[in-house]
PDB file of C-alpha atoms in Angstrom:
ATOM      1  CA  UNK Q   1       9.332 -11.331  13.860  1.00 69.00           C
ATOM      2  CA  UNK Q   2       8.798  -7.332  13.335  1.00 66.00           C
ATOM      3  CA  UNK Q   3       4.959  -6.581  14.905  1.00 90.00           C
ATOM      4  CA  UNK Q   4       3.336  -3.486  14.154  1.00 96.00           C
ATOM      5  CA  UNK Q   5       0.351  -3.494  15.829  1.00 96.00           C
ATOM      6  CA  UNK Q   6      -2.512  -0.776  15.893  1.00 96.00           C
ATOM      7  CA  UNK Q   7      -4.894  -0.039  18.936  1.00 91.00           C
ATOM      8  CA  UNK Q   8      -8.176  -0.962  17.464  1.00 92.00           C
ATOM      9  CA  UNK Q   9      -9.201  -2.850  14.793  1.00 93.00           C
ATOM     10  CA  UNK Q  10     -12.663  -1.376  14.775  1.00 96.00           C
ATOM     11  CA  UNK Q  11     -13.719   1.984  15.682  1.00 97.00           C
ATOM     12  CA  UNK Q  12     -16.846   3.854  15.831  1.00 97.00           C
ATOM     13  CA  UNK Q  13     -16.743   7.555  16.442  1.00 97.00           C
ATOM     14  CA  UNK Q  14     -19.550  10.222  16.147  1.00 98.00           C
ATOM     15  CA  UNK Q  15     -18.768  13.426  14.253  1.00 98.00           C
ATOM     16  CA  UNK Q  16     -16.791  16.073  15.966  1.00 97.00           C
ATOM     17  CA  UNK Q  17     -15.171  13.785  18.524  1.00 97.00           C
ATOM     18  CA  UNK Q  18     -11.531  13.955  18.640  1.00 97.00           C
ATOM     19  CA  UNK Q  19     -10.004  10.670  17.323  1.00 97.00           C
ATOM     20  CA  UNK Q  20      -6.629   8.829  18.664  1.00 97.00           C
ATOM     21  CA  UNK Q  21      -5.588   5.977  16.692  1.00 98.00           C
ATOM     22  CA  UNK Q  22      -2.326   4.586  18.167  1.00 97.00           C
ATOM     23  CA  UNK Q  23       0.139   2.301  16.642  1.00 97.00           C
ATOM     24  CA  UNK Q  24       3.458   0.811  18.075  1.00 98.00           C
ATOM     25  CA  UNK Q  25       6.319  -1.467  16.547  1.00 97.00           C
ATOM     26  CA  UNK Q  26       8.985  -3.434  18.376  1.00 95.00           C
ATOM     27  CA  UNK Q  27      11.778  -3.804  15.891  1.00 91.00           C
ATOM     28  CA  UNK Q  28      13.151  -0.421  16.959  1.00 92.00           C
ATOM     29  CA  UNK Q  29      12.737   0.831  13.526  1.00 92.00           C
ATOM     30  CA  UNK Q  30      13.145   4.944  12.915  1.00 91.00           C
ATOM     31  CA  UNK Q  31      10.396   5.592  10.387  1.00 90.00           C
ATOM     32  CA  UNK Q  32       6.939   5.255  10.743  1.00 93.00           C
ATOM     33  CA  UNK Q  33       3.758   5.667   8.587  1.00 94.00           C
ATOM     34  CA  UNK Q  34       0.566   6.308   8.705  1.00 97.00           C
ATOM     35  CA  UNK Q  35      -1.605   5.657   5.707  1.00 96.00           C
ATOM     36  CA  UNK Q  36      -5.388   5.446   4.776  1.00 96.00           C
ATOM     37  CA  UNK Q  37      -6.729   3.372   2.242  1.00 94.00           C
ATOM     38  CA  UNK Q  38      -9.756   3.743   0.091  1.00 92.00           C
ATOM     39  CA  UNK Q  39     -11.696   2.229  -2.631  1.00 86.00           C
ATOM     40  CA  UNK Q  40      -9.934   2.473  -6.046  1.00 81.00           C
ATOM     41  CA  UNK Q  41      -7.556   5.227  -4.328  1.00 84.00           C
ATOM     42  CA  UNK Q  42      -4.921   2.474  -2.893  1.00 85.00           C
ATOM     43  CA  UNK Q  43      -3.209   3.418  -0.466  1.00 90.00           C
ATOM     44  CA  UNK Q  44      -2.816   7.695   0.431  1.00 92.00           C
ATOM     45  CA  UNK Q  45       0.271   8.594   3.041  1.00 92.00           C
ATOM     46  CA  UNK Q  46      -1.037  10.931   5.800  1.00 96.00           C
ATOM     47  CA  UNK Q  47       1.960  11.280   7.906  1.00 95.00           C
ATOM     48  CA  UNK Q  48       5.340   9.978   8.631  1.00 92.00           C
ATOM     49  CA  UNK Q  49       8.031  10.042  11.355  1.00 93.00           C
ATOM     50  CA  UNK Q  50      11.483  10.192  10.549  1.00 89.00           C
ATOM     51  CA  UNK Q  51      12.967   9.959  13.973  1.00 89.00           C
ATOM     52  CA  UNK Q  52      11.219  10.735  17.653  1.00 92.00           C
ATOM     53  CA  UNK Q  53       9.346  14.144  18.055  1.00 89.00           C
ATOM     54  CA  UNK Q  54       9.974  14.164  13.696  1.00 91.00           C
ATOM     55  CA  UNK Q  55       7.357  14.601  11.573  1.00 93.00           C
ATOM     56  CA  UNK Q  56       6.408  15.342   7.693  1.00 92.00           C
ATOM     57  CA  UNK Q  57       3.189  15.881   6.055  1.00 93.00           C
ATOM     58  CA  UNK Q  58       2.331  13.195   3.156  1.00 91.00           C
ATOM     59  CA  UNK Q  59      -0.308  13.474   0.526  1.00 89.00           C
ATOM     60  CA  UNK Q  60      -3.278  14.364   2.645  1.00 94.00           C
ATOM     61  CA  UNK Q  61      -2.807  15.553   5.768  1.00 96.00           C
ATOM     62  CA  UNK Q  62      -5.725  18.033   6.376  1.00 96.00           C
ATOM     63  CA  UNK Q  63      -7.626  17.192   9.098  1.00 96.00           C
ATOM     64  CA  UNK Q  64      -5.103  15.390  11.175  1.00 98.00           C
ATOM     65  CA  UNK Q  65      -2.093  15.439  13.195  1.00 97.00           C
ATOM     66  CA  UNK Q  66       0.607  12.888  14.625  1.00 97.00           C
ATOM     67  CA  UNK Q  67       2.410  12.385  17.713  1.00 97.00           C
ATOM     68  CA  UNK Q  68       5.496  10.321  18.054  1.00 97.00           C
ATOM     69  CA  UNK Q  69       7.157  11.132  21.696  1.00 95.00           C
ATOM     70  CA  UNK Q  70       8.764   7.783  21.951  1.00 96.00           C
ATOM     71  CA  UNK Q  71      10.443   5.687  19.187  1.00 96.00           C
ATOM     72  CA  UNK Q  72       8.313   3.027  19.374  1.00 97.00           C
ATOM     73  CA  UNK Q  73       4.599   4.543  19.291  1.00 97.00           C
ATOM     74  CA  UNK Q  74       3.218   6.811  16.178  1.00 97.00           C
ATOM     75  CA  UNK Q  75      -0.071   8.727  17.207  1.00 97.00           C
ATOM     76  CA  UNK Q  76      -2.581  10.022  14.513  1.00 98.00           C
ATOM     77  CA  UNK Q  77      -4.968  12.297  15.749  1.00 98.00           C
ATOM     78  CA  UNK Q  78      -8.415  13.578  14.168  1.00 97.00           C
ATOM     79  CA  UNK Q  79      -8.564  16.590  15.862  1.00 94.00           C
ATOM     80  CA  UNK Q  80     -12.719  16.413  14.902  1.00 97.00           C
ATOM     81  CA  UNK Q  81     -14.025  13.266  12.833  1.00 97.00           C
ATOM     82  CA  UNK Q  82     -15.961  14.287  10.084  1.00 97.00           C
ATOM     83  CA  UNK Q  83     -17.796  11.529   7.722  1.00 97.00           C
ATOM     84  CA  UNK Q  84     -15.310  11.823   4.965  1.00 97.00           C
ATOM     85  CA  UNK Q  85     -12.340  10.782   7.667  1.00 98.00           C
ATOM     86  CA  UNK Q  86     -14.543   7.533   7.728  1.00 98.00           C
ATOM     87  CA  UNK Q  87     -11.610   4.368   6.146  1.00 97.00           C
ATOM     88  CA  UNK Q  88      -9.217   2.264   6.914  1.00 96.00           C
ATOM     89  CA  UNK Q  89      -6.003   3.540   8.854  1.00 97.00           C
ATOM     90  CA  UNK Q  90      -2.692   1.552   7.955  1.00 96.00           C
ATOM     91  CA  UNK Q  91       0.086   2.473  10.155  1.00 97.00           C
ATOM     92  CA  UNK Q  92       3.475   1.163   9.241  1.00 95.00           C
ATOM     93  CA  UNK Q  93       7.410   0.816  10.005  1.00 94.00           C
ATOM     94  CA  UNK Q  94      10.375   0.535   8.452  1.00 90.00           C
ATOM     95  CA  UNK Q  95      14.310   1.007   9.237  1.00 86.00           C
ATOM     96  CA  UNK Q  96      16.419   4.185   8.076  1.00 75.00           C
ATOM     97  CA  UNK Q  97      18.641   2.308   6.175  1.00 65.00           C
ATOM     98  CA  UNK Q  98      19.248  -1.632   6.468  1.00 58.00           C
ATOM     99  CA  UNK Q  99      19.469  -4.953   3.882  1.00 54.00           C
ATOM    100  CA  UNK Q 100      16.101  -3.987   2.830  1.00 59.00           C
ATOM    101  CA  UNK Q 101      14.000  -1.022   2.911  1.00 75.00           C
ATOM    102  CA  UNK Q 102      10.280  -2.730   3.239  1.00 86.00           C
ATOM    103  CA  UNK Q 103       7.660  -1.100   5.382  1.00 90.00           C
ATOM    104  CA  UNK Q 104       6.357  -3.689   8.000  1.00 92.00           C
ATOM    105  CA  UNK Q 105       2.641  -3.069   8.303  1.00 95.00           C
ATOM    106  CA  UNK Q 106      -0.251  -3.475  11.122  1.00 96.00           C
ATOM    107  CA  UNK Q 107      -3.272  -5.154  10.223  1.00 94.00           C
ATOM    108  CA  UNK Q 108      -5.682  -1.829   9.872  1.00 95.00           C
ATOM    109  CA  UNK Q 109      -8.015   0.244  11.768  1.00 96.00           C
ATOM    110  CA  UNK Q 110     -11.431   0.412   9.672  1.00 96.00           C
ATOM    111  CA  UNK Q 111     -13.178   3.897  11.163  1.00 98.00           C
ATOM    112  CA  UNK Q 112     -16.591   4.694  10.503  1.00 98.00           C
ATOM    113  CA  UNK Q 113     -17.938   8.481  11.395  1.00 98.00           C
ATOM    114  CA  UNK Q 114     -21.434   8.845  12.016  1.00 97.00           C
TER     115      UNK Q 114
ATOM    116  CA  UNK V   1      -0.547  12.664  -5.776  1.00 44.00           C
ATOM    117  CA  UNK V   2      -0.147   9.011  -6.516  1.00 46.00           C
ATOM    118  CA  UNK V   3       3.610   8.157  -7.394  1.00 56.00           C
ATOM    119  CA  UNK V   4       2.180   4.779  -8.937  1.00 69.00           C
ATOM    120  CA  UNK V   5      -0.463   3.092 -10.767  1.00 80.00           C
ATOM    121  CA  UNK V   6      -1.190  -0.236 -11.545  1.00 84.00           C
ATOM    122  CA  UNK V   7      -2.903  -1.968 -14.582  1.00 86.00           C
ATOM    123  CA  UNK V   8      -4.615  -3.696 -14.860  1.00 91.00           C
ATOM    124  CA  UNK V   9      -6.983  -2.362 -12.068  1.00 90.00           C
ATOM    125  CA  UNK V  10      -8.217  -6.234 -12.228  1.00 94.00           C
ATOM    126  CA  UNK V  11      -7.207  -9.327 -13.233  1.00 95.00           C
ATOM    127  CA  UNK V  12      -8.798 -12.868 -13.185  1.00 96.00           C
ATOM    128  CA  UNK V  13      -7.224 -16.009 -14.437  1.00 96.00           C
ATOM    129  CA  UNK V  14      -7.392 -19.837 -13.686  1.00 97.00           C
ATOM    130  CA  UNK V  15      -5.057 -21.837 -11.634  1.00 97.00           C
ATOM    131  CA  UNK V  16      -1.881 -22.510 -13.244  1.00 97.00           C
ATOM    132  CA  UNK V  17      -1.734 -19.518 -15.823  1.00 97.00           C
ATOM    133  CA  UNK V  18       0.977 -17.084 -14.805  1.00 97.00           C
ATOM    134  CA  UNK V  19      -0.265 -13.322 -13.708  1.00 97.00           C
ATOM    135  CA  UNK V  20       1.816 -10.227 -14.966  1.00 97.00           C
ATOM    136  CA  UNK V  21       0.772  -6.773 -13.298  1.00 96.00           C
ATOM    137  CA  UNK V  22       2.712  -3.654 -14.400  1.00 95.00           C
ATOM    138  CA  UNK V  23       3.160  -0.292 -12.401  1.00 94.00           C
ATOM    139  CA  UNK V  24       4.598   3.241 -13.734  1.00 93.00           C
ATOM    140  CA  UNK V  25       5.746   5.766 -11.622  1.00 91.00           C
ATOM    141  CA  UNK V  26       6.786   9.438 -11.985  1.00 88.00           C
ATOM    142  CA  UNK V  27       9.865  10.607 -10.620  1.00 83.00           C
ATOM    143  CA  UNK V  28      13.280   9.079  -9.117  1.00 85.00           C
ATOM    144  CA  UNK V  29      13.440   6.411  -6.944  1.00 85.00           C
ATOM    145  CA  UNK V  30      15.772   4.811  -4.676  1.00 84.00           C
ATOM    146  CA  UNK V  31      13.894   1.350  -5.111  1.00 87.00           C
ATOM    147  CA  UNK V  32      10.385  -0.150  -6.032  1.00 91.00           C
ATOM    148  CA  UNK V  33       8.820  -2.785  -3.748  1.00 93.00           C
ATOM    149  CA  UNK V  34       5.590  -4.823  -4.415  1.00 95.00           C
ATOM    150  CA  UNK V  35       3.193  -5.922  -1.613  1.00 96.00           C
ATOM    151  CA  UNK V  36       0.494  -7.927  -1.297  1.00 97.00           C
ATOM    152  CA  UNK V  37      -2.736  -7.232   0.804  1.00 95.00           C
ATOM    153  CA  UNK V  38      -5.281 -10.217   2.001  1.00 92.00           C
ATOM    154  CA  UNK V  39      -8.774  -8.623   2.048  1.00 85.00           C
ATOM    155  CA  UNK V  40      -9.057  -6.333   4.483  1.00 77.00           C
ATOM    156  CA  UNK V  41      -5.729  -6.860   6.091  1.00 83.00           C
ATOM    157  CA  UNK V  42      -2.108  -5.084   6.359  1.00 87.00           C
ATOM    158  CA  UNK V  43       0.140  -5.335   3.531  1.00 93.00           C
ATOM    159  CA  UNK V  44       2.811  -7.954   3.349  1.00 94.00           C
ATOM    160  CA  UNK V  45       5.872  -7.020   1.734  1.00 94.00           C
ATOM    161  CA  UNK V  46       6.834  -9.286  -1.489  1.00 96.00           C
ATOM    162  CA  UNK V  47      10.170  -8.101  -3.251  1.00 94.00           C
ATOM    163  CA  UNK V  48      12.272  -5.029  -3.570  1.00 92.00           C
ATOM    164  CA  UNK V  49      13.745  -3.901  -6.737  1.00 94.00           C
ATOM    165  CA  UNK V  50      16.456  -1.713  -6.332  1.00 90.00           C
ATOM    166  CA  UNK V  51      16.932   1.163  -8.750  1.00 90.00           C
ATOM    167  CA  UNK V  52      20.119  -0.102 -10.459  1.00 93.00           C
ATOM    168  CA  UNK V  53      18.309  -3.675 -10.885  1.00 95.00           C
ATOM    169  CA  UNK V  54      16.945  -5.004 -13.939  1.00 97.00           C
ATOM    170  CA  UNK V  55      15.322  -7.751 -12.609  1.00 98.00           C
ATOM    171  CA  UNK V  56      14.641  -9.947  -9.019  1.00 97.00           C
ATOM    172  CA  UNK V  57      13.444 -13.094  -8.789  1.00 96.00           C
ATOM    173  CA  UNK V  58      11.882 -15.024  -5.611  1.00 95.00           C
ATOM    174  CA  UNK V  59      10.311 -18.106  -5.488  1.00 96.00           C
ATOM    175  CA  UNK V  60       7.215 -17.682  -8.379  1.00 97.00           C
ATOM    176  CA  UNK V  61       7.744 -14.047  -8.675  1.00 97.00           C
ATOM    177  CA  UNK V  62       9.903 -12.175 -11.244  1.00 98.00           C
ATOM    178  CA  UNK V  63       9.887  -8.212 -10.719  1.00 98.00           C
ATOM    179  CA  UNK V  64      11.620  -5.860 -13.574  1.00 97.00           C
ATOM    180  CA  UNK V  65      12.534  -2.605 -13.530  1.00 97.00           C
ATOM    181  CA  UNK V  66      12.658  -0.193 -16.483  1.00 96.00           C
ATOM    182  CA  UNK V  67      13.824   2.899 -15.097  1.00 94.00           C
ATOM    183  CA  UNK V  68      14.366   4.550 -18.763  1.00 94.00           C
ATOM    184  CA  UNK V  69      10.135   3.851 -18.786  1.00 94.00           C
ATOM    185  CA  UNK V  70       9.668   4.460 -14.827  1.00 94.00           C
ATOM    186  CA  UNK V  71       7.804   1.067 -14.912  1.00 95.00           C
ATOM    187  CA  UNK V  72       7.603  -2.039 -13.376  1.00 96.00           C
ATOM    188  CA  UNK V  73       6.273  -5.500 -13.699  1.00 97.00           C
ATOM    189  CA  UNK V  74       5.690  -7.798 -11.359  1.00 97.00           C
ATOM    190  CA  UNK V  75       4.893 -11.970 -12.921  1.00 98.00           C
ATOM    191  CA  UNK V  76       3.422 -14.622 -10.404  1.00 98.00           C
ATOM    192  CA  UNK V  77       4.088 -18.101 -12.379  1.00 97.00           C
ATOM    193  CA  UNK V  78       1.680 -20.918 -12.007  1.00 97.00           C
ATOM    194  CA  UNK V  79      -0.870 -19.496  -9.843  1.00 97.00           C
ATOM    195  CA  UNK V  80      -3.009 -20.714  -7.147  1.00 97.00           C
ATOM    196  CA  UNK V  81      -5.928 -19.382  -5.088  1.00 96.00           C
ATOM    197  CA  UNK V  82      -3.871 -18.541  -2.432  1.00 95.00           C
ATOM    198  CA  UNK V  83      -2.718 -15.969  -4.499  1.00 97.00           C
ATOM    199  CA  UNK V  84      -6.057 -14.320  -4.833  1.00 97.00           C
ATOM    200  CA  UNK V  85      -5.157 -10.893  -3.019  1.00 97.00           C
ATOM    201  CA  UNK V  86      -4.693  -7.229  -4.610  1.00 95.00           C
ATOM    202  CA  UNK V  87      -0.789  -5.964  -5.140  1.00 96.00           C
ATOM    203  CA  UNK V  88       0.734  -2.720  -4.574  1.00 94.00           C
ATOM    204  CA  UNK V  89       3.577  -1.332  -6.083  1.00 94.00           C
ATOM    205  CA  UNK V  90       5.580   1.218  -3.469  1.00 92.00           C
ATOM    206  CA  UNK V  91       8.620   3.288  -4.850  1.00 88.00           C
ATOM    207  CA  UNK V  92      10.816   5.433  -2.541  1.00 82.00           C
ATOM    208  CA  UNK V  93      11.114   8.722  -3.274  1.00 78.00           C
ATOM    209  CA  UNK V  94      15.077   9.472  -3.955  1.00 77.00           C
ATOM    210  CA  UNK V  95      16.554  11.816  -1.136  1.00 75.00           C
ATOM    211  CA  UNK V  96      13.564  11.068   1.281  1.00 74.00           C
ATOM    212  CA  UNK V  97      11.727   8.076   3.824  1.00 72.00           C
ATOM    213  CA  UNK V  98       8.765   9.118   1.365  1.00 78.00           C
ATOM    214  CA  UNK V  99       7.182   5.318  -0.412  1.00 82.00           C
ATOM    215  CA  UNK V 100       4.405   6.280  -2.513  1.00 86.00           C
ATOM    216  CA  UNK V 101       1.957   3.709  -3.464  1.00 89.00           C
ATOM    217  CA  UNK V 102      -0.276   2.718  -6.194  1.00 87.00           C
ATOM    218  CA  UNK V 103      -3.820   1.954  -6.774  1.00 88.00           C
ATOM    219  CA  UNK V 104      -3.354  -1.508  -6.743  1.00 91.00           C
ATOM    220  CA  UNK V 105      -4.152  -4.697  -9.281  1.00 94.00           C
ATOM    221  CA  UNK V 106      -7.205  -6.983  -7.721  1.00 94.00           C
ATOM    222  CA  UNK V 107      -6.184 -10.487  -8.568  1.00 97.00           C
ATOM    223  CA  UNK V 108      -8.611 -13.244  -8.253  1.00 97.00           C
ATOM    224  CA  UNK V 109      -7.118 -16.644  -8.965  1.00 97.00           C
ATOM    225  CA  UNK V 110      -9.687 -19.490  -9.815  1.00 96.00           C
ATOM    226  CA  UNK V 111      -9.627 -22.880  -8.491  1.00 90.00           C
TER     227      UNK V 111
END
């Protein structure tokens, strides 16, 4: 079975602190996601990884920034949390090309700024 | 901005009746997928529809795909609680990784 799994499931994080939210697959997949997800605005990409040390900007990336230095692991970063960063995180995977295209996702990172 | 959008935004029926949630989209796509999220959990992937596919059937579920209308509908048959989740549509963007999703369709299923 493809896992994605993220670091945290909860976080806490005052305003101003530099956020890492990390997320790693193990079904050697090439792209990877990260999304948030807010009320009655589904689901918003933030990032995603084409290949290792790849990287494009989605819909809304102000305010953060990715690593991926190894196939496996995608990094978001919040270089400083502000209140408005406060959501859920969805970080997902998928193949370049295979049978199907689906996105395999983690089960979610809720972050709350104070 | 958001590829998709769903309607309706929610949707409550009784156990049994079937469930039909429809999603339009903007711009080419390589394929549409629909996914289903648990509260407060990941998304689980459904069905994918690819874009030179009319329809796809698995199990209770029957996706279209009207790429003349850039829309999609996705029909659960004889629902059950179970089903009680909200569902995404997700299209891929032709020439990129890019899946854009919706807004979603809340679907509450009553026993």
């Amino acid at each position: 079975d493809v896992k994605v799994t993220q670091s945290s499931r909860y976080l806490v994080k005052r305003t101003g602190e530099k956020v890492f939210l990390e997320c790693v697959q193990d079904m050697d997949h090439e792209n990877m996601f990260w999304y948030r997800q807010d009320p009655g605005l589904g689901l918003r990409l933030i990032y995603f990884s084409y290949d290792v040390k790849m990287k494009e900007k989605g819909d809304i990336p102000e305010g953060y920034s990715v690593s991926r230095e190894k196939k496996e692991r995608f990094s978001l970063i919040l270089e400083s949390a502000s209140t408005n960063q406060t959501s859920m995180y969805l970080c997902a995977s998928s193949p370049h090309r295979g049978p199907t295209y689906e996105q395999y996702f983690g089960p979610g990172t809720r972050l709350t700024v104070t | 901005s958001q590829q998709g959008e769903e309607d309706p935004q929610a949707l409550s029926i009784q156990e049994g009746e079937n469930a039909t949630m429809n999603c339009s989209y903007k711009t080419s796509i390589n394929n549409l997928q629909w996914y289903r999220q648990n509260s407060g959990r990941g998304l689980v992937h459904l069905i994918l529809i690819r874009s030179n596919e009319r329809e796809k059937h698995s199990g209770r579920l029957r996706v279209t795909l009207d790429t003349s209308k850039k829309s999609s509908s996705l029909l659960i048959t004889a629902s059950r609680a179970a089903d009680t989740a909200s569902y995404f549509c997700a299209t891929e963007i032709s020439g990129t990784y890019k899946y854009i999703f919706g807004t979603g369709t809340r679907l509450k299923v009553l026993a």
